[in-house]
Amino acid sequence: MSSAAAAAAGPSADTADAAADAALAAAAAAGDGPALAAALAAGGDACAPGPGGAAAEAGSLECVRMLLEEGAPWNALDDEGYCAGDYATASKERSVIELLMDWGVSCEQLLGAAGRAAAGGGASPSGSGGASASRPPGGAPAPNADYLSQRLVYDGDRLLDADGEAVMMGWELPLMVEHAKEICARGGDILNVGFGLGLVDEEIQKHSPRSHTIVEAHPDVHARMLELGWHTRPGVTILFGRWQDVLPQLLARSFDGVFFDTYGEYYEELHEFHSHLPKLMARGGIYSFFNGFASDNAFFHLVYGRLIQLELQRLGFSTEFRRLQVDTLGDDHWRDVRTRYWRWPWYFLPVCRLGGGGGGAAAAAEGEEGGAAVA
């Protein structure tokens, strides 16, 4: 009801709406489908911040589906900062988790397609708010052009931008060890997009690839690479520029392993990069990326994992996620860093194989946890 109509109707309309909302909240918390339907018919607000989470916590597939179909946002947060998916996960009701996961993926696919169409195929921000291929994943990253014009600071085992945001930090080393192990499992020719601190590139070198190509766009990072002598290492080729700009040179090659970890780019840039992977990679090759999407909410993070898994499946890749433990990162790790971009004691490392089948370290290592962690 519009505000004008409500004013004309008088206080009784407000009272009726409040009663319908209260009935809706009670029905959602009880997981009572018929009562929820009645409350919606009476004018209860499906988009209010509480009912979706309450229905998910109650484990009611019927109520959650009804609210979603009435327009409740799958990613709405309540006053405590939790979404319906968080409550469904806590209640361990698998059917509700799957419904919300599938709904979220479908919404993100539609929003992404609409954004690309509106931009003529260009990038657009995600509908879930703040998910980015760059650090800090939970915040709003700087546009790539602005980032590339900023002065960066190497501060021990941290690389910071002009705003104090972390481009990369040393705590990621154990993750990069595993990323390198996966993409180098076949040997051959390896591509890394985004040098940063050089953590993954140092690990790639330990696997003695036939060739090692590094794409780096930021002039300060490129200067650092030259200072450290990366251009003199046997088999190493440095391409200075945005990956979009050096793409013709990359497409002239065929890589056995690829890693993607850029800063200041959105999910849409990753989506675009993925579209080129079948031409960039040899069949059976292994692809991976820094999996930092929506890291301020565990359920949103898993939705993005599923979204990427399906996206890559359409391109001919099979994707599994290895669950790795992350050391506790106390406040000292984040001193003088503007955004704390990782909060979880785990990390889902993506292993993506062109053409499916085995061939990666995750498949070969006995006893390691594999499979689709976002399933």
Short mmCIF file of C-alpha atoms in Angstrom, two decimals:
data_model
loop_
_atom_site.label_atom_id
_atom_site.label_comp_id
_atom_site.label_asym_id
_atom_site.label_seq_id
_atom_site.Cartn_x
_atom_site.Cartn_y
_atom_site.Cartn_z
CA MET A 1 0.00 0.00 0.00
CA SER A 2 1.38 3.43 -0.93
CA SER A 3 1.96 6.01 1.82
CA ALA A 4 -0.85 8.14 0.39
CA ALA A 5 -3.24 5.22 0.38
CA ALA A 6 -2.23 4.28 3.90
CA ALA A 7 -2.86 7.84 5.09
CA ALA A 8 -6.26 7.83 3.45
CA ALA A 9 -7.14 4.50 4.97
CA GLY A 10 -6.21 5.70 8.44
CA PRO A 11 -4.64 3.95 11.43
CA SER A 12 -6.59 0.75 10.85
CA ALA A 13 -4.53 0.02 7.72
CA ASP A 14 -1.27 0.33 9.65
CA THR A 15 -2.67 -1.91 12.38
CA ALA A 16 -3.72 -4.51 9.83
CA ASP A 17 -0.30 -4.45 8.16
CA ALA A 18 1.45 -4.81 11.51
CA ALA A 19 -0.80 -7.73 12.42
CA ALA A 20 -0.11 -9.41 9.09
CA ASP A 21 3.64 -8.92 9.56
CA ALA A 22 3.46 -10.35 13.07
CA ALA A 23 1.48 -13.34 11.82
CA LEU A 24 4.01 -13.83 9.03
CA ALA A 25 6.93 -13.76 11.45
CA ALA A 26 5.22 -16.25 13.77
CA ALA A 27 4.33 -18.62 10.90
CA ALA A 28 7.87 -18.49 9.52
CA ALA A 29 9.39 -19.25 12.92
CA ALA A 30 6.99 -22.17 13.37
CA GLY A 31 7.60 -23.45 9.85
CA ASP A 32 3.82 -23.39 9.31
CA GLY A 33 3.18 -23.23 5.56
CA PRO A 34 -0.60 -22.71 5.57
CA ALA A 35 -0.33 -19.99 8.23
CA LEU A 36 2.43 -18.30 6.26
CA ALA A 37 0.32 -18.36 3.10
CA ALA A 38 -2.57 -16.78 5.00
CA ALA A 39 -0.30 -14.07 6.42
CA LEU A 40 1.05 -13.28 2.96
CA ALA A 41 -2.49 -13.09 1.58
CA ALA A 42 -3.34 -10.66 4.38
CA GLY A 43 -0.51 -8.35 3.30
CA GLY A 44 2.45 -9.64 5.32
CA ASP A 45 5.79 -8.37 4.00
CA ALA A 46 7.82 -11.26 2.56
CA CYS A 47 10.81 -8.94 2.16
CA ALA A 48 11.04 -8.04 5.86
CA PRO A 49 14.49 -8.91 7.25
CA GLY A 50 13.38 -11.62 9.70
CA PRO A 51 10.97 -14.20 8.21
CA GLY A 52 13.38 -15.77 5.70
CA GLY A 53 15.96 -16.54 8.34
CA ALA A 54 13.30 -17.76 10.77
CA ALA A 55 11.82 -20.15 8.21
CA ALA A 56 15.29 -21.43 7.30
CA GLU A 57 16.16 -21.94 10.97
CA ALA A 58 12.92 -23.88 11.37
CA GLY A 59 14.02 -26.08 8.46
CA SER A 60 10.81 -25.47 6.52
CA LEU A 61 11.43 -25.95 2.81
CA GLU A 62 7.81 -24.97 2.09
CA CYS A 63 8.02 -21.67 3.94
CA VAL A 64 11.40 -20.70 2.55
CA ARG A 65 10.29 -21.44 -1.01
CA MET A 66 7.08 -19.47 -0.50
CA LEU A 67 8.95 -16.42 0.76
CA LEU A 68 11.44 -16.54 -2.10
CA GLU A 69 8.65 -16.81 -4.64
CA GLU A 70 6.99 -13.79 -3.04
CA GLY A 71 10.13 -11.74 -3.59
CA ALA A 72 12.19 -12.21 -0.43
CA PRO A 73 15.86 -11.54 -1.35
CA TRP A 74 17.94 -14.69 -0.93
CA ASN A 75 20.85 -12.61 0.39
CA ALA A 76 18.98 -10.31 2.80
CA LEU A 77 20.69 -9.84 6.16
CA ASP A 78 18.84 -9.58 9.45
CA ASP A 79 19.70 -7.26 12.32
CA GLU A 80 22.36 -9.73 13.49
CA GLY A 81 24.05 -9.75 10.09
CA TYR A 82 22.98 -13.28 9.10
CA CYS A 83 21.21 -14.42 5.95
CA ALA A 84 18.71 -17.25 5.49
CA GLY A 85 21.51 -19.48 4.21
CA ASP A 86 23.42 -19.03 7.46
CA TYR A 87 20.39 -20.18 9.45
CA ALA A 88 19.76 -23.10 7.10
CA THR A 89 23.37 -24.18 7.47
CA ALA A 90 23.12 -24.00 11.25
CA SER A 91 19.93 -26.09 11.22
CA LYS A 92 21.60 -28.63 8.88
CA GLU A 93 18.45 -28.93 6.78
CA ARG A 94 20.01 -29.97 3.49
CA SER A 95 16.96 -29.38 1.31
CA VAL A 96 16.69 -25.76 2.50
CA ILE A 97 20.42 -25.20 2.02
CA GLU A 98 20.20 -26.52 -1.55
CA LEU A 99 17.14 -24.40 -2.34
CA LEU A 100 18.82 -21.21 -1.13
CA MET A 101 22.09 -22.12 -2.84
CA ASP A 102 20.37 -22.78 -6.19
CA TRP A 103 18.21 -19.68 -5.84
CA GLY A 104 21.25 -17.53 -5.11
CA VAL A 105 23.19 -18.94 -8.06
CA SER A 106 20.24 -18.36 -10.40
CA CYS A 107 19.83 -14.79 -9.20
CA GLU A 108 23.54 -14.06 -9.64
CA GLN A 109 23.51 -15.59 -13.12
CA LEU A 110 20.55 -13.44 -14.15
CA LEU A 111 22.02 -10.28 -12.63
CA GLY A 112 25.36 -10.95 -14.26
CA ALA A 113 23.79 -11.54 -17.67
CA ALA A 114 21.65 -8.42 -17.33
CA GLY A 115 24.63 -6.34 -16.27
CA ARG A 116 26.76 -7.56 -19.16
CA ALA A 117 23.94 -6.89 -21.61
CA ALA A 118 23.41 -3.37 -20.25
CA ALA A 119 27.14 -2.68 -20.44
CA GLY A 120 27.43 -4.10 -23.93
CA GLY A 121 29.35 -7.09 -22.67
CA GLY A 122 31.41 -5.15 -20.14
CA ALA A 123 31.82 -5.67 -16.43
CA SER A 124 29.17 -4.95 -13.84
CA PRO A 125 29.13 -5.30 -10.04
CA SER A 126 27.54 -8.40 -8.60
CA GLY A 127 24.10 -8.32 -7.07
CA SER A 128 25.28 -9.79 -3.79
CA GLY A 129 27.26 -6.71 -2.95
CA GLY A 130 31.03 -6.56 -2.72
CA ALA A 131 32.17 -9.94 -4.03
CA SER A 132 35.40 -9.41 -5.88
CA ALA A 133 38.24 -11.37 -7.40
CA SER A 134 40.56 -8.95 -5.64
CA ARG A 135 41.43 -8.35 -2.04
CA PRO A 136 39.62 -7.13 0.01
CA PRO A 137 36.81 -9.47 -1.12
CA GLY A 138 34.38 -8.27 1.52
CA GLY A 139 34.68 -4.60 0.65
CA ALA A 140 34.33 -2.46 -2.44
CA PRO A 141 37.53 -2.81 -4.48
CA ALA A 142 39.03 0.09 -6.37
CA PRO A 143 38.39 0.18 -10.10
CA ASN A 144 41.33 -1.41 -11.89
CA ALA A 145 42.43 1.80 -13.61
CA ASP A 146 42.57 3.65 -10.27
CA TYR A 147 44.51 0.83 -8.68
CA LEU A 148 47.10 0.78 -11.44
CA SER A 149 47.77 4.50 -10.96
CA GLN A 150 48.23 4.19 -7.19
CA ARG A 151 51.58 3.99 -5.46
CA LEU A 152 52.05 0.60 -3.76
CA VAL A 153 54.09 -0.08 -0.64
CA TYR A 154 56.05 -3.24 0.10
CA ASP A 155 55.97 -3.53 3.89
CA GLY A 156 57.76 -6.72 4.95
CA ASP A 157 55.50 -9.60 3.97
CA ARG A 158 52.67 -7.28 2.96
CA LEU A 159 51.88 -5.35 -0.19
CA LEU A 160 49.56 -2.39 0.46
CA ASP A 161 47.86 0.09 -1.83
CA ALA A 162 47.62 3.83 -1.28
CA ASP A 163 44.49 3.43 0.86
CA GLY A 164 46.05 0.88 3.19
CA GLU A 165 44.21 -2.06 1.60
CA ALA A 166 46.20 -5.28 1.38
CA VAL A 167 47.00 -6.32 -2.18
CA MET A 168 48.62 -9.47 -0.79
CA MET A 169 49.89 -10.70 2.58
CA GLY A 170 52.40 -13.28 3.71
CA TRP A 171 49.85 -15.42 5.59
CA GLU A 172 48.69 -16.64 2.17
CA LEU A 173 51.95 -18.55 1.55
CA PRO A 174 50.62 -21.98 2.63
CA LEU A 175 47.70 -21.49 0.23
CA MET A 176 50.04 -20.56 -2.61
CA VAL A 177 52.15 -23.65 -1.94
CA GLU A 178 49.07 -25.77 -2.61
CA HIS A 179 47.91 -23.71 -5.59
CA ALA A 180 51.32 -24.14 -7.22
CA LYS A 181 51.32 -27.87 -6.50
CA GLU A 182 48.00 -28.24 -8.29
CA ILE A 183 48.70 -26.19 -11.41
CA CYS A 184 52.19 -27.69 -11.79
CA ALA A 185 51.05 -31.31 -11.38
CA ARG A 186 51.44 -31.98 -15.12
CA GLY A 187 54.65 -29.98 -15.48
CA GLY A 188 54.94 -28.23 -18.83
CA ASP A 189 54.08 -24.58 -19.40
CA ILE A 190 52.65 -22.51 -16.55
CA LEU A 191 50.90 -19.12 -16.55
CA ASN A 192 50.33 -16.89 -13.53
CA VAL A 193 48.27 -13.70 -13.80
CA GLY A 194 49.14 -11.32 -10.94
CA PHE A 195 52.57 -11.36 -9.23
CA GLY A 196 51.93 -9.41 -6.01
CA LEU A 197 54.45 -10.65 -3.46
CA GLY A 198 55.60 -13.39 -5.81
CA LEU A 199 54.52 -16.12 -3.41
CA VAL A 200 52.92 -18.43 -5.94
CA ASP A 201 55.64 -17.73 -8.50
CA GLU A 202 58.39 -18.77 -6.08
CA GLU A 203 56.48 -21.99 -5.47
CA ILE A 204 55.95 -22.58 -9.20
CA GLN A 205 59.71 -22.32 -9.68
CA LYS A 206 60.26 -25.16 -7.22
CA HIS A 207 58.39 -27.47 -9.63
CA SER A 208 60.82 -26.68 -12.49
CA PRO A 209 58.24 -26.01 -15.21
CA ARG A 210 59.27 -26.06 -18.86
CA SER A 211 58.23 -22.41 -19.06
CA HIS A 212 56.82 -19.91 -16.58
CA THR A 213 54.90 -16.87 -17.87
CA ILE A 214 53.93 -14.07 -15.46
CA VAL A 215 51.48 -11.28 -16.29
CA GLU A 216 51.70 -8.20 -14.08
CA ALA A 217 49.94 -4.90 -14.69
CA HIS A 218 51.10 -2.61 -11.88
CA PRO A 219 54.28 -0.60 -12.63
CA ASP A 220 55.50 -0.73 -9.01
CA VAL A 221 55.16 -4.51 -8.88
CA HIS A 222 56.79 -4.85 -12.28
CA ALA A 223 59.70 -2.70 -11.07
CA ARG A 224 60.00 -4.93 -8.02
CA MET A 225 60.15 -8.02 -10.22
CA LEU A 226 63.00 -6.51 -12.25
CA GLU A 227 64.78 -5.47 -9.06
CA LEU A 228 64.61 -9.07 -7.83
CA GLY A 229 65.90 -10.38 -11.15
CA TRP A 230 62.84 -12.33 -12.23
CA HIS A 231 63.48 -11.38 -15.86
CA THR A 232 66.83 -13.22 -15.72
CA ARG A 233 65.48 -16.52 -14.41
CA PRO A 234 65.66 -19.36 -16.94
CA GLY A 235 62.34 -20.11 -18.60
CA VAL A 236 60.59 -17.07 -17.10
CA THR A 237 58.75 -14.62 -19.36
CA ILE A 238 57.29 -11.43 -17.89
CA LEU A 239 54.44 -9.73 -19.75
CA PHE A 240 53.93 -6.21 -18.39
CA GLY A 241 50.33 -5.03 -18.77
CA ARG A 242 46.75 -5.94 -17.99
CA TRP A 243 45.91 -9.49 -18.95
CA GLN A 244 43.27 -8.08 -21.30
CA ASP A 245 45.99 -6.16 -23.15
CA VAL A 246 48.44 -9.06 -23.47
CA LEU A 247 45.74 -11.62 -24.25
CA PRO A 248 46.80 -11.99 -27.94
CA GLN A 249 50.27 -13.05 -26.81
CA LEU A 250 48.78 -15.51 -24.33
CA LEU A 251 46.41 -17.02 -26.88
CA ALA A 252 49.38 -17.81 -29.09
CA ARG A 253 50.49 -20.27 -26.41
CA SER A 254 49.02 -23.37 -24.79
CA PHE A 255 49.42 -23.71 -21.02
CA ASP A 256 49.35 -26.82 -18.85
CA GLY A 257 48.63 -24.88 -15.67
CA VAL A 258 47.09 -21.45 -15.04
CA PHE A 259 46.65 -19.40 -11.86
CA PHE A 260 44.64 -16.16 -11.63
CA ASP A 261 45.02 -13.71 -8.74
CA THR A 262 44.57 -10.06 -9.70
CA TYR A 263 43.75 -7.04 -7.55
CA GLY A 264 41.21 -4.30 -8.24
CA GLU A 265 39.02 -6.41 -10.51
CA TYR A 266 35.45 -7.60 -10.03
CA TYR A 267 33.86 -10.99 -10.56
CA GLU A 268 32.98 -9.93 -14.10
CA GLU A 269 36.67 -9.71 -15.04
CA LEU A 270 37.17 -13.24 -13.77
CA HIS A 271 34.12 -14.32 -15.78
CA GLU A 272 35.68 -12.77 -18.88
CA PHE A 273 39.03 -14.45 -18.21
CA HIS A 274 37.28 -17.79 -17.85
CA SER A 275 35.74 -17.42 -21.30
CA HIS A 276 39.26 -17.54 -22.79
CA LEU A 277 40.52 -20.52 -20.80
CA PRO A 278 39.55 -23.26 -23.30
CA LYS A 279 41.78 -21.57 -25.89
CA LEU A 280 44.56 -20.77 -23.42
CA MET A 281 44.94 -24.27 -21.99
CA ALA A 282 45.93 -27.72 -23.13
CA ARG A 283 43.36 -30.45 -22.64
CA GLY A 284 43.79 -31.96 -19.20
CA GLY A 285 45.41 -28.76 -17.94
CA ILE A 286 44.81 -27.49 -14.41
CA TYR A 287 43.41 -24.06 -13.60
CA SER A 288 43.07 -22.41 -10.18
CA PHE A 289 42.41 -18.95 -8.74
CA PHE A 290 42.53 -17.15 -5.41
CA ASN A 291 39.14 -18.01 -3.93
CA GLY A 292 38.32 -14.89 -1.94
CA PHE A 293 34.79 -14.12 -3.04
CA ALA A 294 32.40 -12.69 -0.42
CA SER A 295 34.71 -13.77 2.37
CA ASP A 296 32.76 -11.77 4.96
CA ASN A 297 29.82 -14.21 4.73
CA ALA A 298 30.34 -17.97 4.58
CA PHE A 299 27.11 -18.74 2.74
CA PHE A 300 27.65 -16.07 0.08
CA HIS A 301 31.18 -17.45 -0.33
CA LEU A 302 29.78 -20.93 -1.02
CA VAL A 303 27.22 -19.57 -3.48
CA TYR A 304 30.03 -17.99 -5.47
CA GLY A 305 31.90 -21.28 -5.44
CA ARG A 306 28.86 -23.03 -6.90
CA LEU A 307 28.38 -20.23 -9.44
CA ILE A 308 31.96 -20.55 -10.69
CA GLN A 309 31.76 -24.34 -10.68
CA LEU A 310 28.75 -24.22 -13.02
CA GLU A 311 30.31 -21.51 -15.16
CA LEU A 312 33.46 -23.56 -15.70
CA GLN A 313 31.45 -26.72 -16.29
CA ARG A 314 29.84 -25.05 -19.31
CA LEU A 315 33.35 -24.33 -20.59
CA GLY A 316 34.42 -27.96 -20.32
CA PHE A 317 36.05 -27.95 -16.88
CA SER A 318 35.42 -30.18 -13.90
CA THR A 319 35.93 -28.36 -10.61
CA GLU A 320 36.57 -29.65 -7.13
CA PHE A 321 37.44 -27.71 -3.98
CA ARG A 322 40.08 -28.86 -1.52
CA ARG A 323 39.39 -27.70 2.01
CA LEU A 324 42.56 -26.33 3.62
CA GLN A 325 43.04 -25.18 7.18
CA VAL A 326 44.06 -21.56 7.71
CA ASP A 327 46.12 -20.58 10.73
CA THR A 328 44.39 -18.32 13.23
CA LEU A 329 44.95 -14.75 12.07
CA GLY A 330 45.04 -12.53 15.14
CA ASP A 331 44.79 -8.77 15.24
CA ASP A 332 48.56 -8.45 14.77
CA HIS A 333 48.22 -9.78 11.23
CA TRP A 334 45.92 -6.90 10.33
CA ARG A 335 47.69 -4.02 12.05
CA ASP A 336 47.63 -0.94 9.76
CA VAL A 337 45.60 -2.86 7.16
CA ARG A 338 42.35 -1.12 6.32
CA THR A 339 40.21 -4.21 5.66
CA ARG A 340 40.46 -7.64 7.22
CA TYR A 341 39.80 -9.69 4.11
CA TRP A 342 39.85 -13.20 5.60
CA ARG A 343 37.94 -14.41 8.66
CA TRP A 344 37.60 -18.17 8.38
CA PRO A 345 39.77 -21.06 9.64
CA TRP A 346 39.38 -22.75 6.25
CA TYR A 347 39.99 -22.08 2.57
CA PHE A 348 38.40 -23.87 -0.39
CA LEU A 349 41.13 -24.27 -2.99
CA PRO A 350 39.68 -24.70 -6.51
CA VAL A 351 41.15 -27.37 -8.79
CA CYS A 352 39.67 -27.06 -12.30
CA ARG A 353 40.55 -29.56 -15.04
CA LEU A 354 39.90 -28.88 -18.70
CA GLY A 355 38.22 -31.96 -20.12
CA GLY A 356 37.59 -33.45 -16.67
CA GLY A 357 39.31 -36.58 -15.44
CA GLY A 358 42.33 -36.82 -13.18
CA GLY A 359 45.73 -35.25 -13.46
CA GLY A 360 45.89 -32.77 -10.59
CA ALA A 361 47.73 -33.17 -7.33
CA ALA A 362 44.42 -33.35 -5.47
CA ALA A 363 43.43 -36.40 -7.48
CA ALA A 364 46.78 -38.07 -7.00
CA ALA A 365 47.40 -37.37 -3.33
CA GLU A 366 46.15 -40.23 -1.21
CA GLY A 367 43.99 -39.25 1.72
CA GLU A 368 43.51 -35.59 0.80
CA GLU A 369 40.03 -34.15 0.92
CA GLY A 370 38.68 -33.57 -2.58
CA GLY A 371 35.38 -33.34 -4.34
CA ALA A 372 33.05 -30.42 -4.72
CA ALA A 373 33.15 -28.70 -1.35
CA VAL A 374 30.43 -26.41 -2.60
CA ALA A 375 27.94 -29.15 -3.37
#
